[in-house]
Every structure is written in C-alpha cells, then in structure tokens.
Amino acid sequence: MRGSLVRATAGLAAAVSLALGAGEALPAPAKWKHGIVIPKADTAFIFMAREKGFYAEEGVDPEFIPISGMHLVKALIAGTVDMIDQTPGVVFPAIESGARLKIVGATLVSLPHVLYVRKEIGSVRELTGRVMGVSTMGSLPHVLVATLLEKYGIDEKQVRWANAGEEPDRVRAVIAGKVDAAASSVEFTPFLKDTQAKVLLNFSDEVPQYVRQTHITTDRAIAERADVLTRVLTAHVRGVRYALARRDEALELMGKIAKKPAGEFGWLYDFFVKNRLVQPNLYVSPEALQWMQQLNVKIKKQAAVLPSERVGTWEYQKKVLARLGEAPW
C-alpha cells in the first residue's frame, strides 16, 4: 500500500505543476480557517498537507486554529472558523437544536484512546464513586467514559466529573492522584513509567463502532464556498496519503509538533497504521454515524436519531476521489 501511495502522490504533484504553467499569474489563495483540538503528535496526519505545500498547490491559504473541547462547535456556529475536526457525537445535538452543520468526511476515524487509571482500579465496575477527569462536559473524553459506564450498567451520576485539562494534562492528573481515571490518547503511555497509574483498557476494543473525528462545516460554506471546500479536502487527503506513504517524514513532523525527538514516535506511527486509525479516502459510513446517534439517544445527549442527509453529505468525498482515485486501505 505504501508504495502505491508514494507513486500516486508524486504523480499528482507533477500534474499540478504542469497545470499551473510557466509564468502563469495565479489568483490570490482562498483563506480557510480550520478549527482543531490542541495539536499533539498524531496531528501530523492533519498538518502534513500544509507542511508539503499541498494547500498552496490547491490555491488555499489555511489557518489551523487550536480550540479546546466543546468550544469547537461553538466556534463553527459563530463563524469563527470554516471547518472543524470533532467527534460527531458532540455535533449531533447541535444539529438537532437547529445548527446548520454538515459532516463532509473523516480522517482520524478510529480511537487511539485508552483509559488511564490509578493502579488499584482493576475493572470498570470499580470506577463507581471515583473521580473522572475530562476537558469539559460533553467533550470526547467525557462521552467516551460515559459510553463505557453505560455499557457496564453504571449511571454516569454514580461517578464524579472534574475538569482535568487537555490530553496530556489528564494523564498527569491521574498520575498525581488528582483524578482516578481519564480517557486520553495512547500517545501518553510513556508518562506512566515508575508511577502509580496504568492503562485499564483500549476504547477501540470496548466501543469499536465509535467515530473519533469527522470534518464538519456549515451549510452556508457548502452553499457559498463549495469549490474552496473541495480544494481544502483534496489537499488534506493528499497530505494524509503522503504521511502514510512516508514514515520517516511523518515521524519528523510528529517530533516537530510534540517538540521531542522524532525517534520517540515510531511505535505510535506504527500503531496508527497497523490499527487503521487513519482513513485515506475521507470516508465515514452512514451506519457509523447512525450508531453514534443511537448512542447519544441512549446516554441522553440527543432526543432522537436524525436522518443521514441532515447530518452529513458524501458529495465532497466523491469529488475528492474522482480526482485523486481511491487509495488501497
């Protein structure tokens, strides 16, 4: 697969160069504001398109804006950003309440999250009465733990919830004993050496249907900036495929983002590739989104399941693949 992606990426870059023509005047690049969670090593799959100049080749000038937790959806509704990467479970209630938002694709589809706990905790049922660390209520770490509790017949009111910050902060809070458990990326397991904390479980095993992140924009952007949106997603997919095809360059970018030696992230990159946590074709299935809605209804975050066409469109995924072709995965 990696060899196929290398050849496809190189061929497309050459085609873009020829299409531009020598000395041809180019229009000003389209501005695009992209709201993302606080960057960490796996954000390399998102940032690679900017790093390699793919957005510029598509005539887009992107600005990635880190935003915490639930504020991503609020920023999109307010028009502060043009698109966000967020778990769909958080977006559906906003759509149900009248927000005109649409899922247009997905890249980081599967969960790299694990449950960090104090060492004395040996099972999910032992979480009853404990303190759960989250970024904000309604955010991904909260919904993941609430989903886990529901699976094991525990009402989320039987635990206490505490704001413990972003992903690395939550792991540090468990290590320090400030909270008893928290969901966070597997990326931070090296923090656990010589501590009184451990990993209890992998969320991809417990809730394999859960969709980690989708790309969400507004109905207004779709109506008024459809061409720009297509170019944004095309550049993005090119970057994702480049990262999957070139391990060494992806590791360098991981290290750059995390401000650590690139060699520390080989295991993490391989974990993402082996477990297919990255989607190179922008695809998220309607069935997966329906399951996420059903989960929301079950945990009382949403009143009813909405029609697929109200929450998402697959038009742009088709447009991108019509140009780039489908990557083997």
Coordinates of C-alpha atoms in Angstrom, one line a residue:
M1 CA 0.0 0.0 0.0
R2 CA 2.7 2.5 0.9
G3 CA 4.4 2.1 -2.5
S4 CA 1.2 2.8 -4.3
L5 CA 0.6 5.9 -2.2
V6 CA 4.1 7.2 -3.0
R7 CA 3.6 6.8 -6.7
A8 CA 0.1 8.4 -6.6
T9 CA 1.3 11.4 -4.6
A10 CA 4.3 12.1 -6.9
G11 CA 2.2 11.8 -10.0
L12 CA -0.4 14.2 -8.7
A13 CA 2.3 16.8 -7.7
A14 CA 3.7 16.6 -11.3
A15 CA 0.3 17.1 -12.8
V16 CA -0.4 20.1 -10.6
S17 CA 2.9 21.7 -11.7
L18 CA 2.1 21.2 -15.4
A19 CA -1.4 22.5 -15.0
L20 CA -0.1 25.8 -13.5
G21 CA 2.1 26.5 -16.5
A22 CA 5.3 28.5 -16.5
G23 CA 4.9 32.2 -15.7
E24 CA 1.1 32.0 -15.4
A25 CA -0.4 34.5 -13.0
L26 CA -2.2 32.8 -10.1
P27 CA -5.3 34.2 -8.2
A28 CA -4.9 35.0 -4.5
P29 CA -5.2 31.9 -2.4
A30 CA -8.6 31.4 -0.7
K31 CA -8.5 31.9 3.1
W32 CA -9.7 28.9 5.1
K33 CA -9.9 28.7 8.9
H34 CA -9.8 25.2 10.3
G35 CA -10.6 24.6 14.0
I36 CA -8.7 21.6 15.6
V37 CA -8.2 20.2 19.0
I38 CA -4.9 21.1 20.7
P39 CA -2.1 19.7 18.5
K40 CA -0.2 16.6 19.5
A41 CA 2.0 14.1 17.7
D42 CA -0.8 12.4 15.7
T43 CA -1.8 15.8 14.3
A44 CA 1.0 15.2 11.9
F45 CA -1.5 13.4 9.7
I46 CA -3.6 16.6 9.6
F47 CA -0.6 19.1 9.2
M48 CA 1.3 17.2 6.5
A49 CA -0.7 18.8 3.7
R50 CA 0.4 22.3 4.9
E51 CA 4.0 21.1 5.5
K52 CA 4.3 19.8 1.9
G53 CA 2.6 22.8 0.3
F54 CA -0.4 20.9 -1.0
Y55 CA -2.8 23.6 0.2
A56 CA -0.9 26.2 -1.8
E57 CA -1.0 24.0 -4.8
E58 CA -4.8 23.9 -4.5
G59 CA -5.0 27.6 -4.2
V60 CA -5.8 27.6 -0.5
D61 CA -4.2 29.5 2.4
P62 CA -5.2 27.5 5.6
E63 CA -5.1 28.7 9.2
F64 CA -5.3 25.9 11.8
I65 CA -6.8 27.3 15.0
P66 CA -6.4 25.1 18.1
I67 CA -9.6 25.2 20.2
S68 CA -10.5 23.3 23.3
G69 CA -13.2 20.7 23.6
M70 CA -16.8 21.8 23.2
H71 CA -15.7 25.3 22.1
L72 CA -15.0 23.8 18.6
V73 CA -18.7 23.5 17.8
K74 CA -19.4 27.0 19.2
A75 CA -16.7 28.5 17.1
L76 CA -18.1 26.9 13.9
I77 CA -21.6 28.1 14.6
A78 CA -20.3 31.6 15.4
G79 CA -18.4 31.7 12.1
T80 CA -15.0 32.0 13.8
V81 CA -13.8 29.0 11.7
D82 CA -14.9 27.5 8.4
M83 CA -14.5 23.8 9.4
I84 CA -13.7 21.8 12.5
D85 CA -12.4 18.3 13.3
Q86 CA -14.6 16.9 16.1
T87 CA -16.3 13.8 17.2
P88 CA -19.7 13.6 15.6
G89 CA -21.3 12.7 18.9
V90 CA -20.8 16.3 20.0
V91 CA -22.1 17.8 16.8
F92 CA -25.4 15.9 16.5
P93 CA -27.1 17.6 19.5
A94 CA -26.2 21.0 18.0
I95 CA -27.7 20.0 14.7
E96 CA -30.8 18.7 16.5
S97 CA -31.1 22.1 18.2
G98 CA -31.1 23.9 14.8
A99 CA -27.4 24.4 13.9
R100 CA -27.0 24.1 10.2
L101 CA -23.9 21.9 10.2
K102 CA -22.8 19.0 8.0
I103 CA -20.2 16.2 8.2
V104 CA -18.3 16.2 5.0
G105 CA -15.7 13.5 5.6
A106 CA -13.3 11.9 8.1
T107 CA -9.6 11.2 8.5
L108 CA -8.9 10.2 12.1
V109 CA -11.8 7.8 12.3
S110 CA -10.9 5.3 14.9
L111 CA -10.0 5.7 18.5
P112 CA -6.3 5.7 19.8
H113 CA -7.7 6.4 23.3
V114 CA -7.2 4.3 26.3
L115 CA -8.5 4.6 29.9
Y116 CA -5.8 5.7 32.3
V117 CA -6.5 4.8 35.9
R118 CA -4.9 4.6 39.3
K119 CA -3.2 1.2 39.8
E120 CA -5.6 0.0 42.4
I121 CA -8.5 0.1 40.0
G122 CA -8.9 -3.4 38.4
S123 CA -12.2 -3.2 36.5
V124 CA -14.7 -0.7 35.0
R125 CA -17.1 -1.5 37.8
E126 CA -14.6 -0.3 40.3
L127 CA -15.0 3.2 38.8
T128 CA -18.2 3.7 40.8
G129 CA -17.8 6.6 43.2
R130 CA -14.5 7.7 41.6
V131 CA -13.4 11.0 40.1
M132 CA -13.2 11.0 36.2
G133 CA -11.0 13.6 34.6
V134 CA -12.4 15.4 31.5
S135 CA -11.6 18.5 29.5
T136 CA -15.2 19.8 29.5
M137 CA -18.6 18.1 30.0
G138 CA -19.9 16.9 26.6
S139 CA -16.4 16.6 25.1
L140 CA -14.9 13.4 23.7
P141 CA -13.2 12.3 27.0
H142 CA -16.5 12.7 28.8
V143 CA -18.6 11.0 26.2
L144 CA -16.1 8.1 25.9
V145 CA -16.2 7.4 29.7
A146 CA -20.0 7.9 29.8
T147 CA -20.4 5.4 27.0
L148 CA -18.1 2.9 28.8
L149 CA -20.1 3.3 32.0
E150 CA -23.4 2.8 30.2
K151 CA -22.0 -0.4 28.6
Y152 CA -21.3 -1.8 32.1
G153 CA -24.6 -0.7 33.6
I154 CA -23.2 2.2 35.6
D155 CA -25.1 5.5 35.5
E156 CA -22.8 8.4 34.9
K157 CA -24.2 10.1 38.0
Q158 CA -22.5 7.3 40.0
V159 CA -19.1 8.9 39.4
R160 CA -17.8 12.4 39.9
W161 CA -16.5 14.5 37.0
A162 CA -13.7 17.0 37.2
N163 CA -12.0 19.3 34.7
A164 CA -8.5 18.0 34.2
G165 CA -7.4 19.8 31.1
E166 CA -6.3 18.6 27.7
E167 CA -5.0 15.2 26.8
P168 CA -1.5 15.2 28.4
D169 CA -2.9 17.1 31.4
R170 CA -5.5 14.5 32.1
V171 CA -2.9 11.7 32.2
R172 CA -0.7 13.8 34.5
A173 CA -3.8 14.3 36.8
V174 CA -4.3 10.6 37.0
I175 CA -0.6 10.1 37.8
A176 CA -0.7 12.8 40.5
G177 CA -3.9 11.3 42.1
K178 CA -5.9 14.4 41.4
V179 CA -8.4 12.2 39.5
D180 CA -8.9 8.4 39.5
A181 CA -9.4 7.9 35.7
A182 CA -9.4 9.7 32.4
A183 CA -9.6 8.9 28.7
S184 CA -6.7 10.1 26.6
S185 CA -4.6 9.1 23.7
V186 CA -2.3 6.0 23.8
E187 CA 0.4 8.5 22.9
F188 CA 0.9 9.4 26.5
T189 CA 1.6 5.9 27.9
P190 CA 5.3 6.6 28.2
F191 CA 4.3 9.0 31.1
L192 CA 3.4 6.0 33.2
K193 CA 6.8 4.7 33.9
D194 CA 7.5 4.4 37.6
T195 CA 4.1 5.8 38.6
Q196 CA 1.0 4.6 40.4
A197 CA -1.1 4.8 37.2
K198 CA -1.8 2.3 34.4
V199 CA -3.9 1.7 31.3
L200 CA -7.0 -0.3 32.1
L201 CA -8.5 -0.7 28.6
N202 CA -8.4 0.3 25.0
F203 CA -11.5 2.1 23.8
S204 CA -11.2 0.8 20.3
D205 CA -11.8 -2.7 21.8
E206 CA -14.7 -1.6 24.1
V207 CA -16.5 0.6 21.6
P208 CA -15.2 -0.3 18.1
Q209 CA -18.0 1.5 16.3
Y210 CA -17.1 4.8 17.8
V211 CA -16.0 7.5 15.3
R212 CA -13.2 9.6 16.7
Q213 CA -13.3 12.7 14.5
T214 CA -15.1 14.0 11.4
H215 CA -14.6 17.1 9.3
I216 CA -17.6 19.4 9.9
T217 CA -18.6 22.6 8.1
T218 CA -21.6 24.8 7.8
D219 CA -24.5 24.7 5.3
R220 CA -23.5 28.2 4.4
A221 CA -19.9 27.2 3.5
I222 CA -21.3 24.4 1.3
A223 CA -23.7 26.8 -0.4
E224 CA -21.2 29.7 -0.9
R225 CA -17.7 28.1 -1.0
A226 CA -18.2 24.6 -2.4
D227 CA -15.2 24.9 -4.7
V228 CA -12.9 26.0 -1.9
L229 CA -14.2 23.2 0.3
T230 CA -13.4 20.6 -2.4
R231 CA -9.9 22.0 -2.8
V232 CA -9.4 22.1 1.0
L233 CA -10.4 18.4 1.3
T234 CA -8.3 17.4 -1.7
A235 CA -5.2 19.0 -0.2
H236 CA -5.9 17.4 3.1
V237 CA -6.3 13.9 1.6
R238 CA -3.1 14.4 -0.3
G239 CA -1.3 15.2 2.9
V240 CA -2.8 12.2 4.7
R241 CA -1.7 9.8 2.0
Y242 CA 1.7 11.4 1.9
A243 CA 2.1 10.8 5.7
L244 CA 1.0 7.2 5.3
A245 CA 3.5 6.6 2.4
R246 CA 6.5 8.3 4.0
R247 CA 7.1 7.1 7.6
D248 CA 10.3 9.0 8.2
E249 CA 8.9 12.4 7.2
A250 CA 5.7 11.7 9.2
L251 CA 7.9 10.9 12.3
E252 CA 9.9 14.2 11.8
L253 CA 6.6 16.1 11.8
M254 CA 5.4 14.3 14.8
G255 CA 8.5 15.2 16.7
K256 CA 8.3 18.8 15.5
I257 CA 4.7 19.1 16.8
A258 CA 5.4 17.4 20.1
K259 CA 8.8 19.1 20.5
K260 CA 10.5 15.8 21.1
P261 CA 12.9 13.6 19.1
A262 CA 11.3 12.0 16.1
G263 CA 12.6 8.6 17.1
E264 CA 10.3 8.6 20.1
F265 CA 7.2 8.2 17.8
G266 CA 8.0 5.2 15.7
W267 CA 5.8 3.0 17.8
L268 CA 2.9 5.5 17.7
Y269 CA 3.0 5.9 13.9
D270 CA 3.1 2.1 13.5
F271 CA 0.2 1.7 16.0
F272 CA -1.9 4.1 13.9
V273 CA -1.1 2.4 10.6
K274 CA -1.4 -1.2 11.9
N275 CA -4.8 -0.5 13.5
R276 CA -6.0 1.6 10.5
L277 CA -6.8 4.6 12.7
V278 CA -6.3 6.9 9.7
Q279 CA -8.7 7.0 6.7
P280 CA -7.0 8.0 3.4
N281 CA -10.3 8.1 1.4
L282 CA -12.1 10.6 3.6
Y283 CA -14.9 8.0 4.3
V284 CA -17.1 7.6 7.2
S285 CA -20.1 5.3 6.8
P286 CA -23.7 6.4 7.3
E287 CA -24.1 3.3 9.5
A288 CA -21.3 4.5 11.8
L289 CA -22.9 7.9 12.1
Q290 CA -26.3 6.3 12.9
W291 CA -24.7 4.2 15.6
M292 CA -23.2 7.3 17.1
Q293 CA -26.6 9.0 17.1
Q294 CA -28.2 5.9 18.7
L295 CA -25.5 6.1 21.4
N296 CA -26.3 9.7 22.0
V297 CA -30.0 8.9 22.4
K298 CA -29.1 6.1 24.9
I299 CA -26.9 8.3 27.0
K300 CA -29.5 11.2 26.8
K301 CA -27.3 13.6 24.8
Q302 CA -29.8 13.6 21.9
A303 CA -33.6 13.2 21.8
A304 CA -33.9 11.2 18.5
V305 CA -31.9 9.9 15.6
L306 CA -31.8 12.4 12.7
P307 CA -31.9 11.4 9.0
S308 CA -28.4 10.9 7.5
E309 CA -28.9 13.7 4.9
R310 CA -29.5 16.2 7.7
V311 CA -26.2 15.4 9.5
G312 CA -23.8 14.6 6.6
T313 CA -23.1 14.7 2.9
W314 CA -20.8 12.3 1.0
E315 CA -20.7 14.6 -2.1
Y316 CA -17.3 16.0 -1.3
Q317 CA -15.7 12.7 -0.6
K318 CA -16.8 11.6 -4.0
K319 CA -15.4 14.7 -5.6
V320 CA -12.0 14.2 -4.0
L321 CA -11.9 10.6 -5.0
A322 CA -12.9 11.4 -8.5
R323 CA -9.8 13.5 -8.8
L324 CA -7.3 11.5 -6.7
G325 CA -8.6 8.0 -7.1
E326 CA -9.2 5.6 -4.2
A327 CA -6.2 4.6 -2.0
P328 CA -5.8 1.0 -1.0
W329 CA -6.6 0.5 2.7

